[in-house]
């Protein structure tokens, strides 16, 4: 896909690259400087189907990914959607939510008193049918005594995420590599897609946009100190 080449070109750190997938077998770190700030990149082994269930050391790989402030998913521009769906499925299954905000739901657990549902004034829940549905889901996850404050039009999946409490919400950039293999018209379409940055790792094309996008998604603020 170009992960290793991208790391090598951006940071000067050697990571084995080849014309076949899954050449990276361990976590390879590298650092580059942008706007006066050192930014660390980790080249992780590729994720295969079943990674969330432990295949191909998948749990170790995704476990490291969960500690990162921003995720870069490097895709082949010729078949990006197929690989994107597979990777997202594995990450979702391990509790990672990409480019999503945490639902505005607060659960205050208590020792007794049962379940109390508190919804913001005027809030209309379009995805959850009734308070009984919320209570049923909570009890299914062994939550029997709590005040559940719902302040957004949450879905059932979002409610479950908050109850389980082990989800992480992380920004993600989809890096479409090998843009030298597509037409200008195709590139224009891709460039308008949110969260996508087209590059050529081999030729170092569009690295400026990628580094700026990483900076933006990391939400870094440069701190100036007086001499």
mmCIF file of C-alpha atoms in Angstrom:
data_model
loop_
_atom_site.group_PDB
_atom_site.id
_atom_site.type_symbol
_atom_site.label_atom_id
_atom_site.label_comp_id
_atom_site.label_asym_id
_atom_site.label_seq_id
_atom_site.Cartn_x
_atom_site.Cartn_y
_atom_site.Cartn_z
ATOM 1 C CA UNK A 1 0.000 0.000 0.000
ATOM 2 C CA UNK A 2 2.947 2.341 0.543
ATOM 3 C CA UNK A 3 3.038 2.694 4.338
ATOM 4 C CA UNK A 4 6.704 1.862 4.599
ATOM 5 C CA UNK A 5 7.710 4.073 1.686
ATOM 6 C CA UNK A 6 5.725 6.965 3.168
ATOM 7 C CA UNK A 7 7.436 6.588 6.554
ATOM 8 C CA UNK A 8 10.872 6.414 4.954
ATOM 9 C CA UNK A 9 10.327 9.471 2.760
ATOM 10 C CA UNK A 10 8.774 11.634 5.492
ATOM 11 C CA UNK A 11 11.037 10.728 8.397
ATOM 12 C CA UNK A 12 14.187 9.252 6.879
ATOM 13 C CA UNK A 13 13.612 6.092 8.932
ATOM 14 C CA UNK A 14 14.120 2.848 7.053
ATOM 15 C CA UNK A 15 11.108 0.573 6.903
ATOM 16 C CA UNK A 16 11.243 -2.352 4.513
ATOM 17 C CA UNK A 17 9.175 -1.780 1.373
ATOM 18 C CA UNK A 18 8.287 -4.181 -1.426
ATOM 19 C CA UNK A 19 5.812 -4.657 -4.265
ATOM 20 C CA UNK A 20 3.640 -6.952 -2.162
ATOM 21 C CA UNK A 21 1.416 -6.395 0.875
ATOM 22 C CA UNK A 22 2.228 -6.950 4.571
ATOM 23 C CA UNK A 23 5.985 -6.357 4.415
ATOM 24 C CA UNK A 24 5.974 -4.588 7.802
ATOM 25 C CA UNK A 25 6.201 -7.173 10.581
ATOM 26 C CA UNK A 26 6.856 -4.941 13.590
ATOM 27 C CA UNK A 27 6.065 -1.387 14.675
ATOM 28 C CA UNK A 28 8.571 0.982 13.019
ATOM 29 C CA UNK A 29 8.670 4.517 14.507
ATOM 30 C CA UNK A 30 9.867 7.630 12.732
ATOM 31 C CA UNK A 31 9.814 11.376 13.458
ATOM 32 C CA UNK A 32 9.536 14.417 11.199
ATOM 33 C CA UNK A 33 9.449 18.115 12.065
ATOM 34 C CA UNK A 34 6.600 20.327 10.906
ATOM 35 C CA UNK A 35 6.055 23.946 11.943
ATOM 36 C CA UNK A 36 8.662 23.548 14.649
ATOM 37 C CA UNK A 37 7.017 20.469 16.163
ATOM 38 C CA UNK A 38 8.308 16.900 16.125
ATOM 39 C CA UNK A 39 5.573 14.527 14.986
ATOM 40 C CA UNK A 40 6.018 10.789 15.439
ATOM 41 C CA UNK A 41 4.708 8.293 12.901
ATOM 42 C CA UNK A 42 4.322 4.575 13.585
ATOM 43 C CA UNK A 43 4.372 2.165 10.660
ATOM 44 C CA UNK A 44 2.241 -0.723 11.912
ATOM 45 C CA UNK A 45 1.848 -4.165 10.334
ATOM 46 C CA UNK A 46 -1.069 -4.407 7.923
ATOM 47 C CA UNK A 47 -4.441 -5.434 9.298
ATOM 48 C CA UNK A 48 -5.982 -8.611 7.908
ATOM 49 C CA UNK A 49 -9.527 -9.929 8.143
ATOM 50 C CA UNK A 50 -10.117 -11.287 11.631
ATOM 51 C CA UNK A 51 -7.551 -8.954 13.211
ATOM 52 C CA UNK A 52 -10.012 -7.880 15.917
ATOM 53 C CA UNK A 53 -10.305 -11.548 16.884
ATOM 54 C CA UNK A 54 -6.535 -11.973 17.146
ATOM 55 C CA UNK A 55 -5.557 -13.193 13.693
ATOM 56 C CA UNK A 56 -2.131 -12.076 12.463
ATOM 57 C CA UNK A 57 -1.304 -10.495 15.833
ATOM 58 C CA UNK A 58 -4.259 -8.228 15.103
ATOM 59 C CA UNK A 59 -5.069 -7.432 18.715
ATOM 60 C CA UNK A 60 -1.503 -6.257 19.345
ATOM 61 C CA UNK A 61 -1.507 -4.082 16.242
ATOM 62 C CA UNK A 62 -4.888 -2.508 16.934
ATOM 63 C CA UNK A 63 -3.947 -2.115 20.591
ATOM 64 C CA UNK A 64 -1.037 0.108 19.548
ATOM 65 C CA UNK A 65 -3.293 1.997 17.108
ATOM 66 C CA UNK A 66 -5.688 2.774 19.976
ATOM 67 C CA UNK A 67 -2.935 4.773 21.709
ATOM 68 C CA UNK A 68 -2.418 7.075 18.721
ATOM 69 C CA UNK A 69 -3.734 10.627 18.501
ATOM 70 C CA UNK A 70 -4.495 10.347 14.784
ATOM 71 C CA UNK A 71 -4.794 7.365 12.437
ATOM 72 C CA UNK A 72 -3.502 7.300 8.856
ATOM 73 C CA UNK A 73 -4.990 4.532 6.733
ATOM 74 C CA UNK A 74 -2.888 4.138 3.606
ATOM 75 C CA UNK A 75 -4.914 2.765 0.687
ATOM 76 C CA UNK A 76 -4.188 1.817 -2.902
ATOM 77 C CA UNK A 77 -5.942 4.447 -5.014
ATOM 78 C CA UNK A 78 -7.039 1.747 -7.496
ATOM 79 C CA UNK A 79 -9.092 -0.189 -4.904
ATOM 80 C CA UNK A 80 -9.576 2.103 -1.910
ATOM 81 C CA UNK A 81 -13.147 1.278 -0.866
ATOM 82 C CA UNK A 82 -12.636 -2.479 -0.604
ATOM 83 C CA UNK A 83 -9.635 -2.142 1.690
ATOM 84 C CA UNK A 84 -11.137 0.774 3.623
ATOM 85 C CA UNK A 85 -14.253 -1.186 4.577
ATOM 86 C CA UNK A 86 -12.217 -4.172 5.746
ATOM 87 C CA UNK A 87 -9.888 -2.058 7.897
ATOM 88 C CA UNK A 88 -12.731 -0.001 9.370
ATOM 89 C CA UNK A 89 -14.643 -3.168 10.249
ATOM 90 C CA UNK A 90 -11.685 -4.533 12.200
ATOM 91 C CA UNK A 91 -11.032 -1.245 14.007
ATOM 92 C CA UNK A 92 -14.722 -0.755 14.829
ATOM 93 C CA UNK A 93 -14.818 -4.255 16.277
ATOM 94 C CA UNK A 94 -11.992 -3.297 18.639
ATOM 95 C CA UNK A 95 -13.781 -0.198 19.920
ATOM 96 C CA UNK A 96 -12.273 2.457 17.660
ATOM 97 C CA UNK A 97 -14.585 5.108 16.217
ATOM 98 C CA UNK A 98 -13.035 7.015 13.322
ATOM 99 C CA UNK A 99 -13.897 10.653 12.624
ATOM 100 C CA UNK A 100 -16.821 10.559 15.040
ATOM 101 C CA UNK A 101 -17.580 12.646 18.101
ATOM 102 C CA UNK A 102 -18.455 10.934 21.382
ATOM 103 C CA UNK A 103 -22.246 10.911 21.864
ATOM 104 C CA UNK A 104 -23.481 13.401 24.434
ATOM 105 C CA UNK A 105 -24.659 10.793 26.920
ATOM 106 C CA UNK A 106 -23.666 10.818 30.582
ATOM 107 C CA UNK A 107 -24.175 7.803 32.833
ATOM 108 C CA UNK A 108 -24.029 8.305 36.586
ATOM 109 C CA UNK A 109 -23.903 4.896 38.215
ATOM 110 C CA UNK A 110 -25.335 4.444 41.702
ATOM 111 C CA UNK A 111 -25.739 1.690 44.263
ATOM 112 C CA UNK A 112 -29.529 1.543 44.220
ATOM 113 C CA UNK A 113 -32.628 3.259 42.888
ATOM 114 C CA UNK A 114 -32.947 1.543 39.530
ATOM 115 C CA UNK A 115 -32.633 3.280 36.176
ATOM 116 C CA UNK A 116 -33.665 6.876 35.613
ATOM 117 C CA UNK A 117 -33.753 8.280 32.067
ATOM 118 C CA UNK A 118 -33.169 12.038 31.786
ATOM 119 C CA UNK A 119 -33.518 13.614 28.329
ATOM 120 C CA UNK A 120 -32.737 17.204 27.384
ATOM 121 C CA UNK A 121 -35.795 19.409 27.098
ATOM 122 C CA UNK A 122 -37.320 19.209 23.633
ATOM 123 C CA UNK A 123 -35.056 16.359 22.529
ATOM 124 C CA UNK A 124 -36.721 13.954 20.102
ATOM 125 C CA UNK A 125 -35.050 10.549 19.925
ATOM 126 C CA UNK A 126 -35.569 9.321 16.357
ATOM 127 C CA UNK A 127 -33.344 6.223 16.611
ATOM 128 C CA UNK A 128 -34.501 4.829 19.958
ATOM 129 C CA UNK A 129 -38.178 4.026 20.231
ATOM 130 C CA UNK A 130 -38.822 4.443 23.955
ATOM 131 C CA UNK A 131 -37.412 4.660 27.469
ATOM 132 C CA UNK A 132 -38.226 0.961 27.790
ATOM 133 C CA UNK A 133 -35.750 0.268 24.979
ATOM 134 C CA UNK A 134 -33.043 2.199 26.833
ATOM 135 C CA UNK A 135 -33.783 0.341 30.078
ATOM 136 C CA UNK A 136 -33.761 -3.003 28.303
ATOM 137 C CA UNK A 137 -30.369 -2.303 26.705
ATOM 138 C CA UNK A 138 -28.905 -1.073 30.002
ATOM 139 C CA UNK A 139 -30.006 -4.193 31.854
ATOM 140 C CA UNK A 140 -28.653 -6.408 29.081
ATOM 141 C CA UNK A 141 -25.237 -4.873 29.827
ATOM 142 C CA UNK A 142 -25.647 -5.378 33.602
ATOM 143 C CA UNK A 143 -26.387 -1.711 34.260
ATOM 144 C CA UNK A 144 -29.230 -1.803 36.780
ATOM 145 C CA UNK A 145 -28.799 1.338 38.858
ATOM 146 C CA UNK A 146 -27.913 4.625 37.157
ATOM 147 C CA UNK A 147 -29.086 8.015 35.964
ATOM 148 C CA UNK A 148 -28.772 8.079 32.166
ATOM 149 C CA UNK A 149 -28.627 11.634 30.817
ATOM 150 C CA UNK A 150 -29.235 11.766 27.047
ATOM 151 C CA UNK A 151 -28.469 15.100 25.368
ATOM 152 C CA UNK A 152 -28.328 14.112 21.696
ATOM 153 C CA UNK A 153 -30.330 12.117 19.165
ATOM 154 C CA UNK A 154 -28.369 8.988 19.969
ATOM 155 C CA UNK A 155 -28.515 5.650 18.213
ATOM 156 C CA UNK A 156 -28.679 2.306 19.985
ATOM 157 C CA UNK A 157 -25.042 1.625 19.041
ATOM 158 C CA UNK A 158 -23.958 4.952 20.564
ATOM 159 C CA UNK A 159 -25.840 4.172 23.770
ATOM 160 C CA UNK A 160 -24.109 0.791 23.974
ATOM 161 C CA UNK A 161 -20.732 2.445 23.352
ATOM 162 C CA UNK A 162 -21.238 4.752 26.343
ATOM 163 C CA UNK A 163 -22.484 1.948 28.590
ATOM 164 C CA UNK A 164 -19.475 -0.231 27.772
ATOM 165 C CA UNK A 165 -17.197 2.763 28.256
ATOM 166 C CA UNK A 166 -14.169 1.414 26.369
ATOM 167 C CA UNK A 167 -14.596 3.171 23.050
ATOM 168 C CA UNK A 168 -12.100 5.691 21.732
ATOM 169 C CA UNK A 169 -12.833 8.429 19.230
ATOM 170 C CA UNK A 170 -9.927 9.306 16.984
ATOM 171 C CA UNK A 171 -9.472 11.421 13.843
ATOM 172 C CA UNK A 172 -8.516 9.465 10.740
ATOM 173 C CA UNK A 173 -6.973 10.462 7.417
ATOM 174 C CA UNK A 174 -7.337 8.178 4.409
ATOM 175 C CA UNK A 175 -4.096 8.438 2.449
ATOM 176 C CA UNK A 176 -4.673 7.373 -1.158
ATOM 177 C CA UNK A 177 -1.341 6.269 -2.546
ATOM 178 C CA UNK A 178 -0.172 5.761 -6.167
ATOM 179 C CA UNK A 179 -2.044 8.705 -7.671
ATOM 180 C CA UNK A 180 0.378 8.519 -10.586
ATOM 181 C CA UNK A 181 -1.752 5.589 -11.801
ATOM 182 C CA UNK A 182 -5.031 7.522 -12.217
ATOM 183 C CA UNK A 183 -6.290 10.332 -14.447
ATOM 184 C CA UNK A 184 -6.549 14.021 -13.517
ATOM 185 C CA UNK A 185 -10.348 13.734 -13.620
ATOM 186 C CA UNK A 186 -10.312 10.856 -11.129
ATOM 187 C CA UNK A 187 -7.898 12.763 -8.920
ATOM 188 C CA UNK A 188 -10.223 15.807 -8.876
ATOM 189 C CA UNK A 189 -13.096 13.627 -7.641
ATOM 190 C CA UNK A 190 -10.997 12.037 -4.885
ATOM 191 C CA UNK A 191 -9.645 15.385 -3.768
ATOM 192 C CA UNK A 192 -13.184 16.549 -2.940
ATOM 193 C CA UNK A 193 -13.868 13.619 -0.576
ATOM 194 C CA UNK A 194 -13.690 14.423 3.174
ATOM 195 C CA UNK A 195 -10.782 12.980 5.164
ATOM 196 C CA UNK A 196 -8.949 11.898 1.972
ATOM 197 C CA UNK A 197 -5.470 13.002 0.894
ATOM 198 C CA UNK A 198 -4.129 11.677 -2.438
ATOM 199 C CA UNK A 199 -0.353 11.163 -2.649
ATOM 200 C CA UNK A 200 2.393 9.286 -4.414
ATOM 201 C CA UNK A 201 4.771 8.014 -1.730
ATOM 202 C CA UNK A 202 7.292 6.892 -4.326
ATOM 203 C CA UNK A 203 7.452 10.291 -6.042
ATOM 204 C CA UNK A 204 6.784 12.353 -2.873
ATOM 205 C CA UNK A 205 3.769 14.020 -4.481
ATOM 206 C CA UNK A 206 1.407 16.071 -2.306
ATOM 207 C CA UNK A 207 3.349 15.557 0.906
ATOM 208 C CA UNK A 208 2.749 19.212 1.829
ATOM 209 C CA UNK A 209 -1.021 18.726 1.878
ATOM 210 C CA UNK A 210 -0.661 15.505 3.853
ATOM 211 C CA UNK A 211 1.530 17.105 6.537
ATOM 212 C CA UNK A 212 -0.844 20.051 6.800
ATOM 213 C CA UNK A 213 -3.825 17.695 7.134
ATOM 214 C CA UNK A 214 -2.052 15.721 9.880
ATOM 215 C CA UNK A 215 -1.310 18.985 11.679
ATOM 216 C CA UNK A 216 -4.970 20.007 11.385
ATOM 217 C CA UNK A 217 -6.314 16.659 12.632
ATOM 218 C CA UNK A 218 -3.880 16.556 15.541
ATOM 219 C CA UNK A 219 -5.221 19.998 16.476
ATOM 220 C CA UNK A 220 -1.767 21.133 17.503
ATOM 221 C CA UNK A 221 -1.132 24.635 18.789
ATOM 222 C CA UNK A 222 2.379 25.937 18.686
ATOM 223 C CA UNK A 223 3.401 27.425 22.007
ATOM 224 C CA UNK A 224 5.807 30.336 21.848
ATOM 225 C CA UNK A 225 7.956 31.109 24.869
ATOM 226 C CA UNK A 226 9.789 34.296 25.591
ATOM 227 C CA UNK A 227 13.564 34.079 25.206
#
